[in-house]
Coordinates of C-alpha atoms and ligand atoms in Angstrom, one line a residue:
Chain A
M1138 CA -137.8 58.0 -48.7
T1139 CA -134.8 57.3 -47.2
R1140 CA -131.8 57.5 -48.9
I1141 CA -129.5 54.4 -48.3
I1142 CA -126.2 55.4 -49.6
V1143 CA -122.7 53.0 -49.2
T1144 CA -119.3 55.0 -48.9
T1145 CA -116.7 53.0 -50.6
S1146 CA -113.4 52.9 -52.2
G1147 CA -111.7 49.7 -52.7
K1148 CA -108.0 50.9 -51.7
G1149 CA -108.2 51.1 -47.7
G1150 CA -107.1 54.1 -46.0
V1151 CA -108.5 57.0 -48.1
G1152 CA -110.9 58.5 -45.8
K1153 CA -114.5 56.2 -46.0
T1154 CA -114.9 56.4 -42.7
T1155 CA -113.7 60.1 -42.4
T1156 CA -116.0 61.3 -45.1
T1157 CA -118.6 58.7 -43.5
A1158 CA -118.6 60.7 -40.1
N1159 CA -118.0 64.2 -41.5
L1160 CA -121.3 63.8 -43.9
G1161 CA -123.4 62.0 -41.2
M1162 CA -122.6 65.1 -38.5
A1163 CA -123.3 67.4 -41.6
L1164 CA -126.4 66.0 -42.5
A1165 CA -128.1 66.1 -39.0
R1166 CA -126.9 69.5 -38.5
L1167 CA -128.7 70.4 -41.4
G1168 CA -131.9 68.9 -39.9
R1169 CA -131.9 65.5 -41.1
K1170 CA -132.6 62.5 -39.3
V1171 CA -129.1 60.3 -39.9
A1172 CA -128.1 56.5 -39.5
L1173 CA -124.7 55.7 -39.8
V1174 CA -124.3 52.0 -40.5
D1175 CA -120.3 50.8 -39.7
A1176 CA -120.0 47.5 -41.9
D1177 CA -116.4 47.2 -41.0
F1178 CA -116.6 44.3 -38.7
G1179 CA -113.1 43.3 -37.2
L1180 CA -112.1 47.5 -37.9
R1181 CA -114.6 49.3 -37.2
N1182 CA -113.7 52.9 -36.2
L1183 CA -116.2 55.0 -37.1
D1184 CA -117.2 55.4 -33.8
L1185 CA -113.9 56.6 -32.8
L1186 CA -114.1 59.4 -35.7
L1187 CA -117.9 60.4 -33.7
G1188 CA -116.1 59.5 -30.2
L1189 CA -118.7 57.6 -29.5
E1190 CA -116.6 54.4 -28.6
N1191 CA -117.6 54.6 -24.5
R1192 CA -121.1 54.3 -25.4
I1193 CA -121.7 51.2 -27.2
V1194 CA -123.4 48.6 -25.4
Y1195 CA -124.5 46.6 -28.0
T1196 CA -123.6 45.8 -31.8
A1197 CA -125.4 44.9 -34.8
L1198 CA -124.4 41.2 -34.2
E1199 CA -126.2 41.5 -31.0
V1200 CA -129.0 42.8 -32.8
L1201 CA -128.9 40.2 -35.6
A1202 CA -128.4 37.5 -32.9
G1203 CA -132.0 38.2 -31.3
E1204 CA -130.0 39.3 -28.4
C1205 CA -131.0 42.9 -28.3
R1206 CA -133.5 45.3 -29.9
L1207 CA -132.3 47.3 -32.7
E1208 CA -132.9 50.6 -30.5
Q1209 CA -130.9 49.3 -28.2
A1210 CA -128.1 49.0 -30.2
L1211 CA -127.9 52.2 -31.8
V1212 CA -126.0 54.8 -30.3
K1213 CA -127.5 58.5 -30.0
D1214 CA -125.2 61.2 -30.4
K1215 CA -125.4 63.9 -27.7
R1216 CA -124.5 66.8 -30.2
E1217 CA -127.0 66.3 -32.7
P1218 CA -130.3 64.3 -31.7
G1219 CA -130.7 63.3 -35.4
L1220 CA -127.4 61.7 -35.7
V1221 CA -127.3 57.6 -34.4
L1222 CA -124.1 54.8 -35.0
L1223 CA -125.2 51.5 -35.9
P1224 CA -121.7 50.1 -34.3
A1225 CA -119.7 46.8 -35.6
A1226 CA -118.6 44.0 -33.7
Q1227 CA -114.8 44.4 -33.1
N1228 CA -114.6 41.2 -31.8
R1229 CA -115.9 39.1 -35.3
N1230 CA -114.6 39.1 -38.9
K1231 CA -116.3 40.2 -41.9
E1232 CA -117.5 36.6 -42.5
A1233 CA -119.2 36.6 -39.4
V1234 CA -122.5 38.8 -41.2
S1235 CA -123.8 38.0 -44.8
P1236 CA -125.2 40.4 -47.3
D1237 CA -128.9 39.2 -46.6
Q1238 CA -128.2 40.2 -42.7
I1239 CA -127.0 43.7 -43.4
Q1240 CA -129.6 43.8 -45.9
E1241 CA -132.4 42.9 -42.6
L1242 CA -130.9 45.7 -40.5
V1243 CA -131.0 48.4 -43.1
S1244 CA -134.5 47.4 -44.0
A1245 CA -135.4 47.5 -40.2
L1246 CA -133.7 51.3 -40.3
T1247 CA -135.7 52.7 -43.0
D1248 CA -138.2 54.5 -42.8
L1249 CA -137.2 55.8 -39.6
Y1250 CA -134.1 57.8 -41.2
D1251 CA -134.0 60.4 -44.3
Y1252 CA -130.4 58.8 -44.6
I1253 CA -128.8 55.4 -44.3
V1254 CA -125.2 56.1 -44.5
I1255 CA -123.2 52.8 -44.7
D1256 CA -119.3 52.8 -43.9
C1257 CA -117.6 50.1 -46.2
P1258 CA -114.4 48.2 -45.0
A1259 CA -111.5 48.4 -48.0
G1260 CA -111.1 45.4 -50.3
I1261 CA -113.8 43.8 -52.8
E1262 CA -114.3 40.9 -50.7
M1263 CA -117.4 39.6 -48.1
G1264 CA -117.1 43.1 -46.3
F1265 CA -117.5 44.8 -49.4
K1266 CA -120.7 42.6 -50.5
N1267 CA -121.8 43.2 -47.3
A1268 CA -121.7 46.8 -46.9
I1269 CA -123.1 47.3 -50.3
A1270 CA -126.2 44.8 -49.9
G1271 CA -128.9 47.1 -49.1
A1272 CA -127.4 50.1 -50.7
K1273 CA -129.1 52.2 -53.2
E1274 CA -126.9 54.4 -53.6
A1275 CA -123.0 54.7 -53.5
L1276 CA -120.2 57.6 -52.5
I1277 CA -116.7 56.7 -54.3
V1278 CA -113.7 58.4 -52.2
T1279 CA -110.5 57.9 -53.9
T1280 CA -107.4 60.0 -53.2
P1281 CA -105.8 61.3 -56.5
E1282 CA -103.0 58.8 -56.9
I1283 CA -103.3 55.9 -59.6
A1284 CA -103.4 52.6 -57.4
A1285 CA -106.5 54.4 -55.4
V1286 CA -108.3 55.4 -58.9
R1287 CA -107.5 52.0 -60.2
D1288 CA -109.1 50.4 -57.5
A1289 CA -111.9 53.0 -57.4
D1290 CA -112.5 51.9 -61.1
R1291 CA -113.0 48.3 -60.4
V1292 CA -115.2 49.4 -57.6
V1293 CA -117.4 51.5 -59.8
G1294 CA -117.9 48.5 -62.0
L1295 CA -118.6 46.1 -59.2
L1296 CA -121.5 48.5 -58.4
E1297 CA -123.1 48.8 -61.9
A1298 CA -122.6 45.1 -62.0
Q1299 CA -124.9 45.2 -58.5
G1300 CA -127.3 47.4 -60.4
I1301 CA -126.4 50.5 -58.3
K1302 CA -126.4 53.3 -60.7
N1303 CA -126.8 56.6 -58.9
I1304 CA -122.9 56.9 -57.7
H1305 CA -120.9 59.9 -57.0
L1306 CA -117.1 60.8 -56.8
I1307 CA -115.4 62.8 -53.8
V1308 CA -111.7 63.4 -54.2
N1309 CA -110.0 63.2 -51.3
R1310 CA -106.7 64.6 -49.4
L1311 CA -106.0 66.6 -52.6
R1312 CA -103.0 68.9 -52.8
P1313 CA -103.5 71.9 -55.2
T1314 CA -99.6 73.0 -54.9
M1315 CA -98.8 69.2 -56.0
V1316 CA -101.3 68.9 -58.8
Q1317 CA -100.0 72.7 -60.0
V1318 CA -96.7 71.2 -60.7
N1319 CA -97.7 67.8 -62.1
D1320 CA -96.8 65.7 -59.5
M1321 CA -100.4 65.1 -58.5
M1322 CA -103.1 63.8 -60.5
S1323 CA -105.8 66.5 -60.9
V1324 CA -109.5 66.5 -60.3
Q1325 CA -110.3 66.4 -64.2
D1326 CA -107.8 63.5 -64.5
V1327 CA -109.5 61.2 -61.9
Q1328 CA -113.0 62.1 -63.1
E1329 CA -111.8 61.4 -66.7
I1330 CA -111.1 57.6 -65.8
L1331 CA -113.9 57.1 -63.3
A1332 CA -116.1 58.8 -65.5
I1333 CA -119.0 59.6 -62.7
P1334 CA -120.6 62.4 -61.4
L1335 CA -118.5 64.6 -59.1
I1336 CA -120.1 65.7 -55.4
G1337 CA -116.8 66.9 -53.6
V1338 CA -113.2 67.8 -53.5
V1339 CA -112.1 67.1 -50.0
P1340 CA -108.5 69.2 -49.8
E1341 CA -105.9 67.7 -47.6
D1342 CA -105.9 69.4 -44.1
E1343 CA -103.8 68.4 -41.1
R1344 CA -107.0 69.1 -39.1
V1345 CA -108.9 66.0 -40.0
I1346 CA -106.1 64.2 -37.9
V1347 CA -106.7 66.4 -35.3
S1348 CA -110.4 65.7 -35.2
T1349 CA -110.3 62.0 -35.8
N1350 CA -108.1 61.8 -32.5
R1351 CA -110.9 64.0 -30.6
G1352 CA -113.6 61.9 -31.9
E1353 CA -114.8 65.5 -33.2
P1354 CA -115.8 65.7 -37.0
L1355 CA -114.9 68.6 -38.6
V1356 CA -117.9 70.3 -39.4
L1357 CA -118.8 70.8 -35.8
A1358 CA -115.6 73.0 -35.6
E1359 CA -116.1 76.5 -34.5
S1360 CA -113.2 78.0 -36.4
P1361 CA -114.1 76.7 -39.9
S1362 CA -111.3 74.9 -42.0
L1363 CA -111.3 74.1 -45.7
A1364 CA -111.7 70.3 -45.2
G1365 CA -114.8 70.9 -43.1
K1366 CA -116.1 73.0 -45.9
A1367 CA -115.8 70.5 -47.9
F1368 CA -117.4 67.9 -46.3
D1369 CA -120.6 70.2 -45.7
N1370 CA -120.6 71.3 -49.0
I1371 CA -120.8 67.9 -50.4
A1372 CA -123.8 67.2 -47.4
R1373 CA -125.5 70.0 -49.0
R1374 CA -125.1 68.5 -52.8
L1375 CA -126.6 65.0 -51.4
E1376 CA -129.4 67.5 -50.1
G1377 CA -129.8 68.6 -53.4
Q1378 CA -128.7 72.2 -53.1
T1379 CA -126.7 73.9 -55.6
V1380 CA -123.0 74.5 -53.8
E1381 CA -120.3 75.8 -56.1
F1382 CA -116.7 73.8 -55.4
I1383 CA -114.2 76.0 -53.7
D1384 CA -111.7 77.0 -55.2
L1385 CA -108.6 75.4 -53.9
Y1386 CA -105.8 76.8 -56.2
P1387 CA -104.1 79.9 -55.0
T1388 CA -104.4 82.0 -58.0
P1389 CA -102.4 85.4 -58.8
D1390 CA -103.6 87.9 -56.2
N1391 CA -105.7 90.0 -59.3
F1392 CA -109.0 91.6 -58.8
L1393 CA -111.2 88.9 -59.9
S1394 CA -109.5 86.2 -57.9
R1395 CA -109.9 88.5 -55.0
L1396 CA -113.8 89.0 -55.9
R1397 CA -114.2 85.4 -56.4
K1398 CA -112.7 84.6 -53.0
L1399 CA -115.0 87.0 -51.6
L1400 CA -117.9 85.6 -53.2
S1401 CA -117.5 82.3 -52.3
S1402 CA -116.9 83.1 -48.9
I1403 CA -120.0 84.5 -48.8
I1404 CA -121.7 81.6 -50.2
Chain B
M175 CA -97.1 56.6 -93.0
N176 CA -96.1 54.8 -89.5
S177 CA -95.1 56.4 -86.7
D178 CA -92.6 55.3 -83.9
F179 CA -94.8 55.9 -80.7
I180 CA -94.8 52.5 -79.7
L181 CA -91.6 50.0 -80.1
P182 CA -92.2 46.4 -80.5
D183 CA -90.8 44.3 -77.8
T184 CA -87.2 42.9 -78.5
V185 CA -88.4 39.4 -78.1
S186 CA -91.1 38.8 -80.7
P187 CA -93.2 36.5 -80.4
I188 CA -93.1 35.9 -77.3
A189 CA -95.3 33.2 -75.3
L190 CA -98.7 34.4 -74.4
P191 CA -101.1 33.1 -71.9
A192 CA -103.6 31.0 -73.9
N193 CA -105.4 33.2 -74.8
E194 CA -108.1 30.4 -77.0
V195 CA -111.3 32.7 -76.9
N196 CA -114.3 30.7 -77.3
S197 CA -116.8 31.5 -79.7
N198 CA -119.7 31.5 -76.9
S199 CA -117.3 33.5 -73.9
Q200 CA -119.6 36.2 -73.3
V201 CA -123.1 36.9 -72.9
R202 CA -124.7 38.2 -75.6
F203 CA -128.0 39.7 -77.4
K204 CA -128.2 38.7 -80.9
S205 CA -131.8 39.5 -83.0
E206 CA -132.6 37.3 -85.9
E207 CA -135.7 37.3 -87.7
G208 CA -137.5 39.4 -85.6
R209 CA -136.8 37.7 -82.6
L210 CA -134.3 39.0 -79.7
M211 CA -132.0 36.1 -77.9
L212 CA -130.1 36.4 -75.1
I213 CA -127.1 34.2 -75.3
L214 CA -125.2 32.7 -72.6
P215 CA -121.9 31.2 -72.6
A216 CA -122.0 27.2 -72.5
E217 CA -120.7 25.7 -69.5
A218 CA -118.9 22.5 -71.0
A219 CA -116.9 24.4 -73.7
P220 CA -113.5 25.3 -72.5
P221 CA -112.3 28.1 -70.8
S222 CA -115.6 27.0 -68.8
T223 CA -114.7 29.3 -66.1
S224 CA -117.7 31.6 -66.3
S225 CA -119.9 31.3 -63.4
W226 CA -123.2 32.4 -62.4
S227 CA -121.5 35.7 -61.0
D228 CA -119.9 35.9 -63.9
I229 CA -122.9 35.7 -66.4
W230 CA -124.5 37.7 -64.4
Q231 CA -122.2 40.9 -64.0
Q232 CA -122.2 40.5 -67.8
L233 CA -125.5 40.5 -68.1
K234 CA -126.3 43.4 -66.3
Q235 CA -123.4 45.4 -68.3
R236 CA -125.1 44.4 -71.5
L237 CA -128.4 45.7 -70.1
N238 CA -126.5 49.0 -69.4
G239 CA -125.6 49.6 -72.4
G240 CA -127.7 48.5 -74.9
D241 CA -131.3 50.0 -73.9
R242 CA -131.3 52.1 -77.2
F243 CA -131.5 49.1 -79.4
W244 CA -134.5 47.5 -78.3
Q245 CA -138.3 48.4 -78.3
P246 CA -140.1 48.2 -74.9
N247 CA -142.0 45.0 -74.3
T248 CA -139.8 43.2 -76.6
T249 CA -140.3 39.2 -76.1
V250 CA -136.4 37.6 -75.3
D251 CA -135.8 33.8 -76.1
L252 CA -132.8 33.0 -73.2
I253 CA -130.8 30.5 -75.4
A254 CA -129.2 28.7 -72.0
S255 CA -127.6 25.9 -73.9
D256 CA -125.9 23.7 -71.4
R257 CA -126.3 25.7 -68.8
L258 CA -127.5 25.2 -65.3
L259 CA -130.0 27.6 -64.3
D260 CA -132.4 27.2 -61.3
G261 CA -135.4 29.2 -60.7
R262 CA -133.9 31.6 -58.5
Q263 CA -131.5 32.5 -61.5
L264 CA -134.1 32.7 -63.9
Q265 CA -136.3 34.9 -61.8
A266 CA -133.2 37.2 -61.7
I267 CA -132.7 37.0 -65.3
A268 CA -136.6 37.8 -65.6
D269 CA -135.9 40.3 -63.6
A270 CA -133.0 41.7 -65.0
L271 CA -134.7 42.3 -68.4
A272 CA -138.0 43.4 -66.8
E273 CA -135.9 46.7 -65.5
V274 CA -135.5 47.6 -69.1
Q275 CA -139.0 46.5 -70.3
L276 CA -138.2 43.1 -72.2
L277 CA -139.8 40.0 -71.4
L278 CA -138.5 36.8 -71.0
K279 CA -140.9 34.3 -72.9
R280 CA -138.9 31.1 -74.2
V281 CA -136.3 29.4 -72.9
S282 CA -133.9 27.1 -74.9
T283 CA -131.7 24.5 -72.9
S284 CA -130.2 21.1 -73.2
R285 CA -130.1 20.2 -69.7
R286 CA -133.4 18.4 -68.1
Q287 CA -133.1 20.7 -64.4
T288 CA -133.4 23.9 -66.2
A289 CA -136.0 22.5 -68.4
V290 CA -138.1 21.7 -65.3
A291 CA -137.2 25.0 -63.8
A292 CA -138.3 27.3 -66.6
A293 CA -141.3 24.9 -67.1
T294 CA -142.0 25.4 -63.4
A295 CA -142.0 29.2 -63.7
G296 CA -143.9 29.4 -66.5
Y297 CA -142.0 30.2 -69.5
S298 CA -142.4 28.0 -72.7
V299 CA -139.4 25.7 -73.0
E300 CA -137.5 23.9 -76.3
Q301 CA -135.0 21.6 -75.1
T302 CA -132.0 20.9 -77.4
Y303 CA -129.5 18.4 -77.6
V304 CA -126.0 19.1 -77.5
A305 CA -123.3 16.8 -80.2
P306 CA -121.3 15.0 -78.1
N307 CA -118.2 16.4 -79.1
Q308 CA -118.5 20.0 -79.2
T309 CA -115.2 21.3 -78.7
L310 CA -113.8 22.4 -82.1
T311 CA -110.1 23.8 -83.4
S312 CA -110.2 27.3 -83.2
S313 CA -108.9 27.7 -86.9
S314 CA -112.1 25.9 -87.9
V315 CA -114.5 28.4 -86.3
P316 CA -115.4 31.3 -88.8
L317 CA -115.5 35.0 -86.7
A318 CA -118.4 35.7 -84.4
E319 CA -120.2 38.8 -85.2
P320 CA -119.1 41.6 -83.6
L321 CA -119.8 42.4 -80.2
Y322 CA -121.1 45.9 -79.7
L323 CA -120.4 47.3 -76.1
Q324 CA -121.9 50.1 -74.8
M325 CA -119.9 50.4 -71.4
T326 CA -116.5 51.7 -69.6
V327 CA -114.3 49.0 -69.5
R328 CA -113.4 49.7 -66.1
S329 CA -110.6 47.7 -64.0
G330 CA -111.0 44.3 -63.4
I331 CA -113.4 43.5 -66.3
E332 CA -112.1 41.4 -69.3
I333 CA -114.0 41.4 -72.5
R334 CA -113.8 38.1 -74.4
H335 CA -115.1 37.7 -77.8
S336 CA -114.5 35.2 -80.7
G337 CA -115.1 38.3 -83.0
T338 CA -114.7 41.7 -83.4
V339 CA -115.5 43.7 -80.4
I340 CA -116.5 47.9 -80.8
V341 CA -116.9 49.8 -77.4
L342 CA -118.4 52.5 -77.4
G343 CA -116.5 54.1 -74.2
D344 CA -113.3 53.8 -72.8
L345 CA -111.1 51.3 -71.9
N346 CA -109.5 52.0 -68.6
P347 CA -106.2 51.1 -67.3
G348 CA -106.8 47.3 -65.5
G349 CA -109.3 46.5 -68.2
I350 CA -108.9 44.2 -70.7
V351 CA -110.1 43.2 -74.1
V352 CA -109.7 40.1 -76.1
A353 CA -111.0 39.8 -79.7
N354 CA -110.4 37.5 -82.3
G355 CA -111.0 39.9 -84.6
D356 CA -110.1 43.6 -84.7
I357 CA -110.6 45.7 -81.8
L358 CA -112.5 49.0 -82.0
I359 CA -112.4 51.5 -78.8
W360 CA -114.3 54.7 -79.6
G361 CA -113.1 56.3 -76.3
R362 CA -109.7 56.5 -75.0
L363 CA -107.6 52.8 -75.2
R364 CA -105.4 53.0 -71.6
G365 CA -106.6 49.4 -70.8
V366 CA -104.9 46.0 -72.5
A367 CA -106.5 45.4 -76.1
H368 CA -105.2 41.8 -77.4
A369 CA -106.6 41.6 -81.5
G370 CA -106.4 38.5 -83.4
A371 CA -106.0 36.6 -80.2
D372 CA -106.2 33.1 -82.3
G373 CA -103.5 34.2 -84.3
N374 CA -104.4 36.4 -87.3
S375 CA -102.0 39.1 -87.5
K376 CA -103.7 40.8 -90.2
C377 CA -106.1 42.1 -86.8
L378 CA -105.8 45.8 -85.9
I379 CA -107.0 47.9 -82.3
M380 CA -108.0 51.1 -83.5
A381 CA -108.7 54.1 -80.7
L382 CA -109.9 57.4 -80.7
H383 CA -107.5 57.9 -78.0
M384 CA -104.2 55.7 -77.7
E385 CA -102.6 55.5 -74.4
P386 CA -102.6 51.8 -74.3
T387 CA -101.1 49.7 -71.0
Q388 CA -100.2 47.1 -73.5
L389 CA -101.2 46.1 -77.3
R390 CA -101.3 42.8 -78.7
I391 CA -102.2 41.4 -82.0
A392 CA -101.8 37.9 -82.1
D393 CA -98.4 37.4 -81.0
Y394 CA -96.9 40.4 -81.1
V395 CA -96.5 42.7 -78.1
A396 CA -96.2 46.2 -77.6
R397 CA -95.7 48.5 -74.7
A398 CA -96.8 52.1 -74.1
P399 CA -94.2 55.0 -75.0
T400 CA -93.2 56.7 -71.7
T401 CA -93.5 59.8 -73.0
Q402 CA -96.5 62.2 -73.0
L403 CA -98.6 62.5 -76.1
T404 CA -99.7 66.1 -76.8
Q405 CA -101.8 65.9 -79.7
V406 CA -104.0 63.3 -80.1
Y407 CA -105.1 61.5 -83.0
P408 CA -107.6 58.8 -83.5
E409 CA -105.0 55.9 -84.3
I410 CA -104.6 52.4 -85.6
A411 CA -102.1 49.8 -84.7
H412 CA -101.6 47.1 -86.8
V413 CA -98.2 44.6 -87.4
T414 CA -95.7 45.4 -89.6
P415 CA -92.6 43.8 -90.3
E416 CA -90.9 45.4 -87.6
G417 CA -93.8 44.9 -85.3
I418 CA -96.8 46.5 -84.0
R419 CA -96.6 50.4 -85.4
I420 CA -99.4 52.8 -84.8
S421 CA -100.5 55.0 -87.7
I422 CA -102.8 58.3 -87.7
A423 CA -106.0 56.6 -88.6
A424 CA -106.7 59.0 -91.6
D425 CA -103.6 58.2 -92.8
F426 CA -103.8 54.5 -92.4
S427 CA -107.1 54.0 -94.6
K428 CA -105.1 55.8 -97.3
S429 CA -101.9 53.9 -97.1
Q430 CA -103.8 50.6 -97.2
F431 CA -105.8 51.6 -100.4
L432 CA -102.7 53.1 -102.0
S433 CA -100.4 49.7 -101.1
Q434 CA -103.5 47.5 -102.4
P435 CA -102.3 46.6 -106.4
Ligands
ATP485 N1 -108.3 65.0 -46.4 C1 -107.6 64.5 -45.6 N2 -106.4 65.8 -45.0 C2 -105.5 64.8 -44.0 N3 -105.6 63.3 -43.8 C3 -106.6 62.9 -44.1 C4 -107.8 63.3 -44.8 N4 -108.7 62.2 -45.1 C5 -108.5 61.1 -44.5 N5 -107.0 61.4 -43.9 C6 -106.5 61.0 -42.5 O1 -106.4 59.2 -43.3 C7 -106.3 58.3 -42.7 C8 -107.3 57.0 -43.3 O2 -108.7 58.1 -43.0 P1 -109.8 56.9 -42.9 O3 -109.8 55.9 -41.8 O4 -111.5 57.9 -43.4 O5 -109.8 55.6 -44.4 P2 -110.5 54.4 -44.9 O6 -110.7 55.0 -45.9 O7 -112.1 54.8 -43.9 O8 -109.6 53.8 -44.2 P3 -110.1 51.6 -44.1 O9 -109.9 51.4 -45.7 O10 -108.7 51.7 -43.2 O11 -111.5 51.6 -43.2 C9 -106.6 58.7 -41.4 O12 -105.3 59.2 -40.3 C10 -107.3 60.3 -41.7 O13 -107.4 61.2 -40.6
MG486 MG1 -112.5 52.8 -42.7

């Protein structure tokens, strides 16, 4: 059965698109067929993060207008044959499409792919309603900040009201050293408010920015990074694997912690 | 024993936004003499702000939180009063009920169009008539029965009820509960709670974990302390001559009983 997942947050700039790109790539590397749908009409950038912007010929809008077939609009990734992107139109705004139309696109993709991951725009207006229209599950991305968590909470309520109950939490841009000195909310603080199951914690990592600029999702990098590993772990958890959470906290160097580190690097 | 966790605002009572809570302002379930009724808020009665999407959202919330309380295949009477419902909306309600194994059977309405839509869809219809002047002053309205919710009151959700509200779950920052009676949060209270909203300052706000953004009882307002609490007890907020005070729940009931003659 196709898993239809929307990546959403409420607040802007917390890492939805980064998450969608990396998860799509990681799932494809696990041998899954994945379609990424950019639902951020007017401010698309999923194509950039995937390094596919120069291969877009048609967008979802042309498909809906009947000007091309769906297969023609899908951009295939050269690195991972299992991955395709359905680009959003850049020259239109979010009112250019309706929830019914997105649902139509998603249904057309269903059964052809194992995963359909929809990148949602910020906010809770039309663009949000469009993005969640066809989804069966949601990934809530938040940073450990009060405003982001508040917006995420609002979005969880709206998703629940829409009947989307399979919701998982990703805490992005965590800075363990700041948490330790009480300058940042901990993952536990975030979870306590949102009351939804955690599927991943991604640390703040400069290499996210480098990978964004190169159009190469972190999970592809040859030298492993913590953030890349974290995204890869999320993909595995989506697959149903039990993957231990990475220990992000620099603990005093005792025997136990070294052992734990050794073990987690093996896993 | 009163603790000084929360200080009353210096200007008290302050002008609050209109907070009349209409007795029908929430979607709710009620069972009476073996029949389960789904009651929709009236459209005509003020505040008539609840749109179909509000109704729909509330219905989903009730269904999410209430499934422990009814047997599978229970039939439901929809009390739609003066609300205009088309065939598609009736179908949506029936589908949502069916998801938790409830069967929509009967529709009671005062609107001809709704009655027609319901009859067309094959439900038995009861047409009712509304008295021309339905608006009662709030003082003459007795408290509605308690509204029991099993849910997280998340940011952006506002619960209004003309009786007591009981929440089995958290009241999150950005969430609001307004009740004409008491408010009992069996969880963390971090949002805004307004008890006795129609003026009854004897009403109480109770929570297992009291960390409110703001508390209001009748016309009194109190803000949360800025210091972090180290120990957490179930607490009760109540009005004293000095404003809103918070007491440890275990001590509160004792002091209340002792002060009774
Ligand atoms: N873990 C991380 N470490 C460092 N930088 C990050 C991390 N995650 C995201 N960023 C950066 O944050 C910025 C916003 O990320 P992204 O575009 O994925 O957010 P978004 O939620 O999709 O934004 P929008 O709401 O505008 O669509 C980007 O510059 C990205 O590189
Ligand atoms: Mg984005």
